[in-house]
Amino acid sequence: MEKKQGIQTEDLYELKSVTDPQLSSNGKDVVYTQTHMDREKNEYVSNLYYVNVEEKQPVQWTFGNHRTNSPRWSPDGNKLAFVSNRDGKPQIYVLPKNGGEAKQVTFLKNGARNPVWSPCGEKLAFSVTLGKDETIQDHPKEEKEKTELKPLVVEKMKYKSDASGFLDLEQHSHIGIVNVKTGDVEQITSGDQDYHLSSWSPNGKFITYTADLAEDTDFSFNSDIFLYNLETKETQQVTNSTGGFWQTSWSPNSRYLSFLGSEQEFKNATHSKVWIYDLEEKSLNCVTSDLDAPVGDYVAGDFQQGATLPGVQWGDDNESFYFIVSDHGSTHVYFGNLSGEIYPALHEKQHVYGFSLNKKTHQAVVAISKPTLPGELFFVNLQTGELEQLTFTNDEFLKERELSDAEPIEYESAEGWKVHGWLMKPVGFEEGKKYPLVLEVHGGPHAMYANTYFNEFQVLAAQGFAVLFVNPRGSHGYGQKFVDAVRGDYGGNDYNDLMAAVDYVLETYDFIDKERLGVTGGSYGGFMTNWIVGHTDRFKAAVTQRSISNWISFYGVSDIGYYFSEWQILADLNDIETLWKHSPLAYAKDINTPLLIIHSEKDYRCPIEQGEQLFIALKRQEKTTKFIRFPESNHELSRSGKPQLRINRLEYIRDWFLQYV
């Protein structure tokens, strides 16, 4: 029998991403987004698919080579709103469940996004970006071509974004409402702040949004919850500008407003929690204060496209609710209620990255991934844990491939701390043979590797590498003390945790060749790759991706540099010594490992000068190095970059390790 091969770089063109399941109010109809990469267009294509939880036969509902996403059922389940860029700008469309053409309901100059139904099903709230002197009434055909080059005038520190590039600081996010039948639109926010639409109360009285209304947002990192009264046009602030809060949702009787967030006691290392505001009592309560795990999905991955998780989802008793928690390398569905009960309802070794609840029956549709499962939809009874698979999107293709599963490991590191991770054997593993190993380091650092499909790992395993990936201190999922421990200690015990992982697997698994070790990682993982090769020669090769090499220059050039450095390194430009002490560039003279440097030209999170500095420092010393610059790409290259460039990136990583390890 012919052996199956593992995942190849070009297989990304064959694999499909299934995300954002939405369960109708009838508890049976599900719509979701399916995305694939178009080889000829070198673009992503996404369309909506329908599946009935009883029939389990997926049917494609929208067609075309464009991006269609954000499906949202009307309250009665008879219509579906979604966003599509089929006519250029993303606009909102409404599709009858019983068939027929989708009707475009917004025709906005800058497009529309994030549709939210009114409880009566006659209107949709949405988000829109408006420039100076622009209104929601402006039509696309009124837009004039912009041909004139103008200098960018910068007066604020937050003037660029890795996601959006250089910002037009006269543009702001606002909220509108469209009547689905008449097409009439109404703008409910205006001014020089950004307002982010969240939800519409079931009684129809309120729209919730988030905003930071501080006078100087350069020094503010808050996001507050607001209630907009649709009758009086008055606004009430729910939170007290003490932190960041987001993702509101309502109890069915509109008495309780739930949302996620934190008071940022540990800056960006703080666990997010569930908060509930009682509109009758006018009281605010954190209901997960005793849960030492973050609420939400903090998984580091490289495959899913457009995955979105809701905040809290309420049962129809107005007392119970469900939410997602990241814990020990998995995401779990948790149950909670107003009496204070909190416990896991779906607690398996897996990554739940989508979730839609039937509030009457405590059943839900969940999107689940595992190391050998790229991602599919399941119907689950959250009271019994019983699961039924609804989609089998990638099954046919994966019949021709062998995937490597991930074996969990746990070991003791510095100061007696326990660290958790996984080891993947190479595809085609044979007892008695020795294999090279690649250590992977995740970004963040406040993220976590997980029981999920990671395409890069499978590509390396298919080439005969064992793959080691762990969650060193600084990772989410292991308690507030653990995630906070990296701040001020970059290159300290986080480095010790990673070296202890290598020591542990070399002692435990006799198939790993200790003379053939590689290391790679991106962002914080790129920083750590740089740090590792500057502090040990035990690795034969390294690939640093979108990395930080110099905290001194990072402070001024990153879109988050000035505050991220202060939060994470606990130093600013008045403390150059500390910034330099934690900079891998300071140890470039000690780097002897062949180092491939991968960076994106338009990376504003870790700008490409970070890679440039390291490359020149090494090349000047005649060290073995190579610098790959990816055009028209940002910090998200590995996850959502241009398809062909994502594949090129995998090929460069693969070939570097094959050459030097």
Short mmCIF file of C-alpha atoms in Angstrom, two decimals, residues 153-527:
data_model
loop_
_atom_site.label_atom_id
_atom_site.label_comp_id
_atom_site.label_asym_id
_atom_site.label_seq_id
_atom_site.Cartn_x
_atom_site.Cartn_y
_atom_site.Cartn_z
CA VAL A 153 0.46 65.68 8.47
CA VAL A 154 1.07 63.83 11.75
CA GLU A 155 0.20 65.34 15.13
CA LYS A 156 -0.80 62.24 17.10
CA MET A 157 1.21 59.18 18.12
CA LYS A 158 -1.55 56.78 17.09
CA TYR A 159 -1.36 57.69 13.41
CA LYS A 160 -0.80 54.29 11.81
CA SER A 161 -2.06 50.76 12.17
CA ASP A 162 -0.73 47.43 10.97
CA ALA A 163 -4.24 46.54 9.79
CA SER A 164 -5.01 49.83 8.01
CA GLY A 165 -1.67 51.48 7.25
CA PHE A 166 -1.43 55.26 7.67
CA LEU A 167 -4.66 56.51 9.17
CA ASP A 168 -6.81 59.33 7.89
CA LEU A 169 -7.30 60.98 11.27
CA GLU A 170 -10.28 62.88 9.89
CA GLN A 171 -12.09 59.58 9.28
CA HIS A 172 -14.14 58.02 12.06
CA SER A 173 -16.30 54.96 12.59
CA HIS A 174 -19.98 55.75 13.03
CA ILE A 175 -23.30 53.94 13.34
CA GLY A 176 -26.25 54.01 10.99
CA ILE A 177 -29.65 52.37 10.65
CA VAL A 178 -31.28 51.30 7.39
CA ASN A 179 -34.92 50.42 6.83
CA VAL A 180 -34.76 47.10 4.97
CA LYS A 181 -37.95 47.77 2.95
CA THR A 182 -37.57 51.44 2.05
CA GLY A 183 -33.81 51.79 2.08
CA ASP A 184 -34.01 54.93 4.20
CA VAL A 185 -30.87 55.46 6.26
CA GLU A 186 -30.34 57.33 9.51
CA GLN A 187 -27.05 58.29 11.15
CA ILE A 188 -27.13 58.04 14.95
CA THR A 189 -23.56 59.05 15.85
CA SER A 190 -21.42 61.90 14.58
CA GLY A 191 -18.37 63.92 15.51
CA ASP A 192 -14.64 63.39 15.89
CA GLN A 193 -14.72 60.14 17.87
CA ASP A 194 -14.99 56.51 16.82
CA TYR A 195 -18.18 54.65 17.75
CA HIS A 196 -18.23 50.86 17.38
CA LEU A 197 -21.63 49.22 17.04
CA SER A 198 -22.29 46.25 19.32
CA SER A 199 -25.93 45.16 19.83
CA TRP A 200 -29.64 46.04 19.76
CA SER A 201 -31.74 45.36 22.88
CA PRO A 202 -34.57 42.79 22.48
CA ASN A 203 -37.16 45.38 23.57
CA GLY A 204 -36.02 47.66 20.76
CA LYS A 205 -35.16 50.61 23.02
CA PHE A 206 -31.37 50.65 22.99
CA ILE A 207 -28.40 50.27 20.73
CA THR A 208 -25.10 49.61 22.46
CA TYR A 209 -21.75 50.76 21.23
CA THR A 210 -18.19 51.09 22.50
CA ALA A 211 -16.04 54.20 22.34
CA ASP A 212 -13.06 55.95 23.90
CA LEU A 213 -14.16 59.55 24.43
CA ALA A 214 -10.96 60.72 26.11
CA GLU A 215 -9.72 64.10 24.90
CA ASP A 216 -6.26 62.73 24.12
CA THR A 217 -6.51 59.14 22.92
CA ASP A 218 -2.70 58.90 22.58
CA PHE A 219 -2.65 58.40 26.35
CA SER A 220 -5.93 56.57 26.74
CA PHE A 221 -6.41 52.84 26.29
CA ASN A 222 -9.99 52.60 27.49
CA SER A 223 -13.05 51.34 25.66
CA ASP A 224 -16.35 52.10 27.36
CA ILE A 225 -19.84 50.68 26.91
CA PHE A 226 -22.65 53.10 26.02
CA LEU A 227 -26.44 52.76 25.79
CA TYR A 228 -28.06 54.84 23.06
CA ASN A 229 -31.79 55.40 23.65
CA LEU A 230 -33.50 55.27 20.25
CA GLU A 231 -36.56 57.20 21.52
CA THR A 232 -34.93 60.06 23.42
CA LYS A 233 -31.64 60.06 21.44
CA GLU A 234 -29.86 60.24 24.81
CA THR A 235 -26.73 58.26 25.67
CA GLN A 236 -25.83 56.59 28.96
CA GLN A 237 -22.30 55.48 29.80
CA VAL A 238 -22.32 52.06 31.48
CA THR A 239 -18.64 51.63 32.36
CA ASN A 240 -16.48 54.17 34.15
CA SER A 241 -13.43 54.57 31.90
CA THR A 242 -11.47 52.13 34.04
CA GLY A 243 -10.40 49.74 31.28
CA GLY A 244 -11.32 48.08 28.01
CA PHE A 245 -14.78 46.55 27.45
CA TRP A 246 -16.40 45.07 24.34
CA GLN A 247 -18.92 42.59 22.85
CA THR A 248 -22.22 43.40 24.52
CA SER A 249 -25.18 41.01 24.52
CA TRP A 250 -28.63 41.11 26.16
CA SER A 251 -30.77 38.85 28.28
CA PRO A 252 -34.04 38.21 26.37
CA ASN A 253 -36.03 40.46 28.75
CA SER A 254 -33.57 43.35 28.15
CA ARG A 255 -32.88 43.73 31.87
CA TYR A 256 -29.29 42.49 31.83
CA LEU A 257 -26.51 43.70 29.56
CA SER A 258 -23.43 41.48 29.48
CA PHE A 259 -20.04 42.26 28.01
CA LEU A 260 -16.39 41.25 28.12
CA GLY A 261 -13.39 43.23 29.29
CA SER A 262 -11.04 44.13 32.10
CA GLU A 263 -9.79 47.03 34.17
CA GLN A 264 -6.29 46.42 32.79
CA GLU A 265 -4.64 45.82 36.17
CA PHE A 266 -1.82 44.04 34.30
CA LYS A 267 -2.04 46.21 31.16
CA ASN A 268 -2.46 44.01 28.06
CA ALA A 269 -1.64 40.88 30.08
CA THR A 270 -4.90 41.20 32.05
CA HIS A 271 -7.48 38.42 31.88
CA SER A 272 -10.69 39.44 30.13
CA LYS A 273 -13.79 38.73 32.20
CA VAL A 274 -17.59 38.61 31.97
CA TRP A 275 -19.41 41.67 33.32
CA ILE A 276 -23.18 42.13 33.75
CA TYR A 277 -25.00 45.43 34.09
CA ASP A 278 -28.49 45.34 35.65
CA LEU A 279 -30.56 48.10 34.02
CA GLU A 280 -33.18 48.02 36.79
CA GLU A 281 -30.77 48.13 39.71
CA LYS A 282 -28.22 50.21 37.77
CA SER A 283 -25.50 47.92 39.14
CA LEU A 284 -22.40 46.50 37.46
CA ASN A 285 -20.92 43.16 38.50
CA CYS A 286 -17.97 41.05 37.32
CA VAL A 287 -19.26 37.46 37.36
CA THR A 288 -15.99 35.65 36.53
CA SER A 289 -13.72 37.38 39.05
CA ASP A 290 -12.93 34.02 40.68
CA LEU A 291 -12.14 32.28 37.36
CA ASP A 292 -8.37 32.31 36.84
CA ALA A 293 -8.57 32.03 33.04
CA PRO A 294 -9.28 34.57 30.29
CA VAL A 295 -12.71 34.75 28.68
CA GLY A 296 -12.42 34.60 24.89
CA ASP A 297 -10.30 32.89 22.25
CA TYR A 298 -6.55 33.53 22.62
CA VAL A 299 -5.36 30.72 20.35
CA ALA A 300 -2.38 31.36 18.07
CA GLY A 301 -3.22 29.86 14.67
CA ASP A 302 -2.48 30.26 10.97
CA PHE A 303 -5.46 28.79 9.14
CA GLN A 304 -8.99 30.07 9.88
CA GLN A 305 -10.27 33.04 7.87
CA GLY A 306 -12.79 35.41 9.43
CA ALA A 307 -13.33 33.45 12.63
CA THR A 308 -15.48 35.41 15.08
CA LEU A 309 -16.70 34.52 18.54
CA PRO A 310 -19.69 36.15 20.22
CA GLY A 311 -19.43 37.40 23.77
CA VAL A 312 -22.00 36.02 26.20
CA GLN A 313 -25.00 34.10 24.82
CA TRP A 314 -28.10 34.04 27.02
CA GLY A 315 -30.68 31.33 27.65
CA ASP A 316 -34.37 32.25 27.44
CA ASP A 317 -34.76 32.02 31.23
CA ASN A 318 -32.95 35.40 31.56
CA GLU A 319 -30.73 33.76 34.17
CA SER A 320 -28.31 31.44 32.38
CA PHE A 321 -25.66 32.16 29.79
CA TYR A 322 -22.67 30.65 27.96
CA PHE A 323 -19.27 31.99 26.99
CA ILE A 324 -15.83 30.84 25.77
CA VAL A 325 -12.76 30.43 28.01
CA SER A 326 -9.13 29.80 26.98
CA ASP A 327 -7.59 27.26 29.32
CA HIS A 328 -4.55 24.94 29.13
CA GLY A 329 -4.31 24.95 25.35
CA SER A 330 -8.02 24.56 24.62
CA THR A 331 -11.05 26.80 24.36
CA HIS A 332 -14.05 25.62 26.34
CA VAL A 333 -17.73 26.56 26.40
CA TYR A 334 -18.60 27.63 29.95
CA PHE A 335 -22.01 27.87 31.63
CA GLY A 336 -22.86 30.64 34.04
CA ASN A 337 -25.92 32.10 35.73
CA LEU A 338 -26.99 35.04 37.85
CA SER A 339 -26.82 32.88 40.99
CA GLY A 340 -23.05 32.71 40.62
CA GLU A 341 -22.62 29.23 39.15
CA ILE A 342 -19.70 29.00 36.69
CA TYR A 343 -18.54 25.69 35.21
CA PRO A 344 -17.41 24.17 31.88
CA ALA A 345 -20.21 22.78 29.70
CA LEU A 346 -18.00 21.64 26.81
CA HIS A 347 -14.55 20.78 28.14
CA GLU A 348 -12.61 18.79 25.56
CA LYS A 349 -9.07 19.07 24.18
CA GLN A 350 -10.02 21.18 21.19
CA HIS A 351 -10.32 24.70 19.84
CA VAL A 352 -13.86 26.10 19.76
CA TYR A 353 -13.56 29.09 17.42
CA GLY A 354 -17.25 29.67 16.61
CA PHE A 355 -20.40 29.31 18.67
CA SER A 356 -24.14 29.97 18.22
CA LEU A 357 -26.71 29.05 20.90
CA ASN A 358 -30.32 27.87 20.78
CA LYS A 359 -31.45 29.80 23.85
CA LYS A 360 -34.49 27.56 24.40
CA THR A 361 -32.86 24.11 24.36
CA HIS A 362 -29.23 24.72 25.49
CA GLN A 363 -28.08 23.25 22.21
CA ALA A 364 -25.53 25.04 20.04
CA VAL A 365 -23.63 24.92 16.78
CA VAL A 366 -19.89 25.13 17.41
CA ALA A 367 -16.91 25.40 15.08
CA ILE A 368 -14.18 23.06 16.30
CA SER A 369 -10.58 22.47 15.26
CA LYS A 370 -8.04 19.93 16.48
CA PRO A 371 -4.42 19.26 15.44
CA THR A 372 -5.62 16.89 12.71
CA LEU A 373 -8.94 18.68 12.02
CA PRO A 374 -8.66 21.99 10.14
CA GLY A 375 -12.13 22.97 11.35
CA GLU A 376 -15.74 21.80 11.00
CA LEU A 377 -19.18 22.53 12.48
CA PHE A 378 -20.77 20.37 15.17
CA PHE A 379 -24.19 20.35 16.84
CA VAL A 380 -23.81 19.98 20.59
CA ASN A 381 -26.12 19.51 23.56
CA LEU A 382 -24.44 21.65 26.20
CA GLN A 383 -26.21 19.82 29.02
CA THR A 384 -25.06 16.34 27.99
CA GLY A 385 -21.98 17.13 25.89
CA GLU A 386 -23.30 15.02 23.01
CA LEU A 387 -21.80 16.08 19.66
CA GLU A 388 -22.91 15.50 16.05
CA GLN A 389 -20.74 16.60 13.12
CA LEU A 390 -22.61 18.77 10.59
CA THR A 391 -19.95 19.54 7.96
CA PHE A 392 -17.17 17.49 6.41
CA THR A 393 -15.65 20.22 4.26
CA ASN A 394 -12.06 18.98 4.01
CA ASP A 395 -12.63 15.23 4.42
CA GLU A 396 -12.33 14.32 0.74
CA PHE A 397 -9.01 16.10 0.28
CA LEU A 398 -7.55 14.89 3.56
CA LYS A 399 -8.14 11.27 2.55
CA GLU A 400 -5.04 11.74 0.40
CA ARG A 401 -2.92 13.20 3.22
CA GLU A 402 -1.46 11.96 6.48
CA LEU A 403 -1.60 14.46 9.33
CA SER A 404 0.57 14.36 12.42
CA ASP A 405 -1.25 14.49 15.75
CA ALA A 406 0.06 16.46 18.72
CA GLU A 407 1.02 14.66 21.92
CA PRO A 408 0.64 16.83 25.05
CA ILE A 409 3.66 17.23 27.32
CA GLU A 410 4.22 18.92 30.68
CA TYR A 411 7.55 19.56 32.35
CA GLU A 412 9.13 21.52 35.17
CA SER A 413 11.03 24.70 34.34
CA ALA A 414 12.77 27.49 36.23
CA GLU A 415 11.58 28.20 39.78
CA GLY A 416 9.64 24.93 39.68
CA TRP A 417 6.97 26.29 37.34
CA LYS A 418 5.03 23.73 35.28
CA VAL A 419 4.95 24.39 31.54
CA HIS A 420 2.60 22.74 29.06
CA GLY A 421 3.04 22.02 25.35
CA TRP A 422 2.95 19.44 22.56
CA LEU A 423 5.23 17.33 20.41
CA MET A 424 4.32 16.26 16.88
CA LYS A 425 6.09 13.30 15.34
CA PRO A 426 7.16 13.52 11.71
CA VAL A 427 4.76 12.12 9.12
CA GLY A 428 5.73 8.53 8.30
CA PHE A 429 7.42 8.09 11.69
CA GLU A 430 9.31 4.82 12.07
CA GLU A 431 10.47 3.36 15.37
CA GLY A 432 14.24 3.23 15.75
CA LYS A 433 14.96 6.14 13.41
CA LYS A 434 16.35 9.52 14.49
CA TYR A 435 14.61 12.70 13.39
CA PRO A 436 15.44 16.42 13.45
CA LEU A 437 13.30 18.73 15.58
CA VAL A 438 11.99 22.28 15.11
CA LEU A 439 11.02 24.38 18.14
CA GLU A 440 8.16 26.80 17.34
CA VAL A 441 7.55 29.92 19.47
CA HIS A 442 4.21 31.75 19.31
CA GLY A 443 3.65 35.49 19.12
CA GLY A 444 1.85 37.78 21.48
CA PRO A 445 3.36 36.99 23.89
CA HIS A 446 -0.11 36.88 25.44
CA ALA A 447 -1.56 34.14 23.25
CA MET A 448 -1.41 30.36 23.49
CA TYR A 449 -0.64 27.41 21.30
CA ALA A 450 -3.55 25.04 21.40
CA ASN A 451 -5.24 21.81 20.41
CA THR A 452 -5.91 23.23 16.96
CA TYR A 453 -4.85 22.74 13.36
CA PHE A 454 -1.63 24.63 12.55
CA ASN A 455 -0.74 24.41 8.89
CA GLU A 456 2.94 25.41 9.25
CA PHE A 457 3.50 22.61 11.77
CA GLN A 458 1.96 20.05 9.41
CA VAL A 459 4.17 21.24 6.54
CA LEU A 460 7.29 20.74 8.67
CA ALA A 461 6.10 17.35 9.95
CA ALA A 462 5.55 16.28 6.34
CA GLN A 463 9.22 17.06 5.62
CA GLY A 464 10.42 14.69 8.35
CA PHE A 465 10.72 17.11 11.27
CA ALA A 466 9.39 16.57 14.75
CA VAL A 467 7.71 19.80 15.89
CA LEU A 468 7.83 21.06 19.48
CA PHE A 469 5.53 23.87 20.55
CA VAL A 470 4.92 25.00 24.12
CA ASN A 471 3.32 27.81 26.11
CA PRO A 472 6.11 29.53 28.10
CA ARG A 473 5.28 32.01 30.85
CA GLY A 474 3.60 35.00 29.27
CA SER A 475 1.12 32.69 27.49
CA HIS A 476 -2.61 32.84 28.18
CA GLY A 477 -4.52 29.90 29.60
CA TYR A 478 -2.50 29.12 32.75
CA GLY A 479 -3.57 31.77 35.22
CA GLN A 480 -3.12 35.52 35.69
CA LYS A 481 0.24 35.16 37.44
CA PHE A 482 1.58 33.04 34.58
CA VAL A 483 0.52 35.40 31.77
CA ASP A 484 1.88 38.43 33.61
CA ALA A 485 5.24 36.82 34.42
CA VAL A 486 6.94 37.77 31.14
CA ARG A 487 6.49 41.52 31.61
CA GLY A 488 9.87 43.02 32.45
CA ASP A 489 11.55 39.63 31.95
CA TYR A 490 11.79 39.20 28.16
CA GLY A 491 14.65 36.78 27.53
CA GLY A 492 14.60 35.60 31.14
CA ASN A 493 12.43 32.77 32.40
CA ASP A 494 10.48 32.69 29.14
CA TYR A 495 13.77 31.71 27.48
CA ASN A 496 14.40 29.19 30.28
CA ASP A 497 10.94 27.67 29.71
CA LEU A 498 11.72 27.08 26.04
CA MET A 499 15.18 25.61 26.66
CA ALA A 500 13.70 23.37 29.36
CA ALA A 501 11.18 22.15 26.76
CA VAL A 502 14.00 21.10 24.44
CA ASP A 503 15.84 19.43 27.32
CA TYR A 504 12.69 17.58 28.36
CA VAL A 505 11.89 16.10 24.94
CA LEU A 506 15.52 15.11 24.34
CA GLU A 507 15.51 13.22 27.64
CA THR A 508 12.05 11.70 27.10
CA TYR A 509 11.96 10.79 23.40
CA ASP A 510 14.84 8.79 21.97
CA PHE A 511 13.89 9.42 18.32
CA ILE A 512 14.99 13.09 18.37
CA ASP A 513 18.47 13.82 17.06
CA LYS A 514 19.96 16.31 19.52
CA GLU A 515 22.48 17.40 16.89
CA ARG A 516 19.74 18.47 14.44
CA LEU A 517 17.64 21.16 16.08
CA GLY A 518 15.93 24.19 14.49
CA VAL A 519 13.95 27.09 15.94
CA THR A 520 11.45 29.56 14.48
CA GLY A 521 8.72 31.96 15.51
CA GLY A 522 6.95 35.17 14.54
CA SER A 523 6.47 38.55 16.26
CA TYR A 524 7.27 37.86 19.94
CA GLY A 525 8.26 34.41 18.64
CA GLY A 526 10.61 36.19 16.24
CA PHE A 527 12.06 38.22 19.10
#
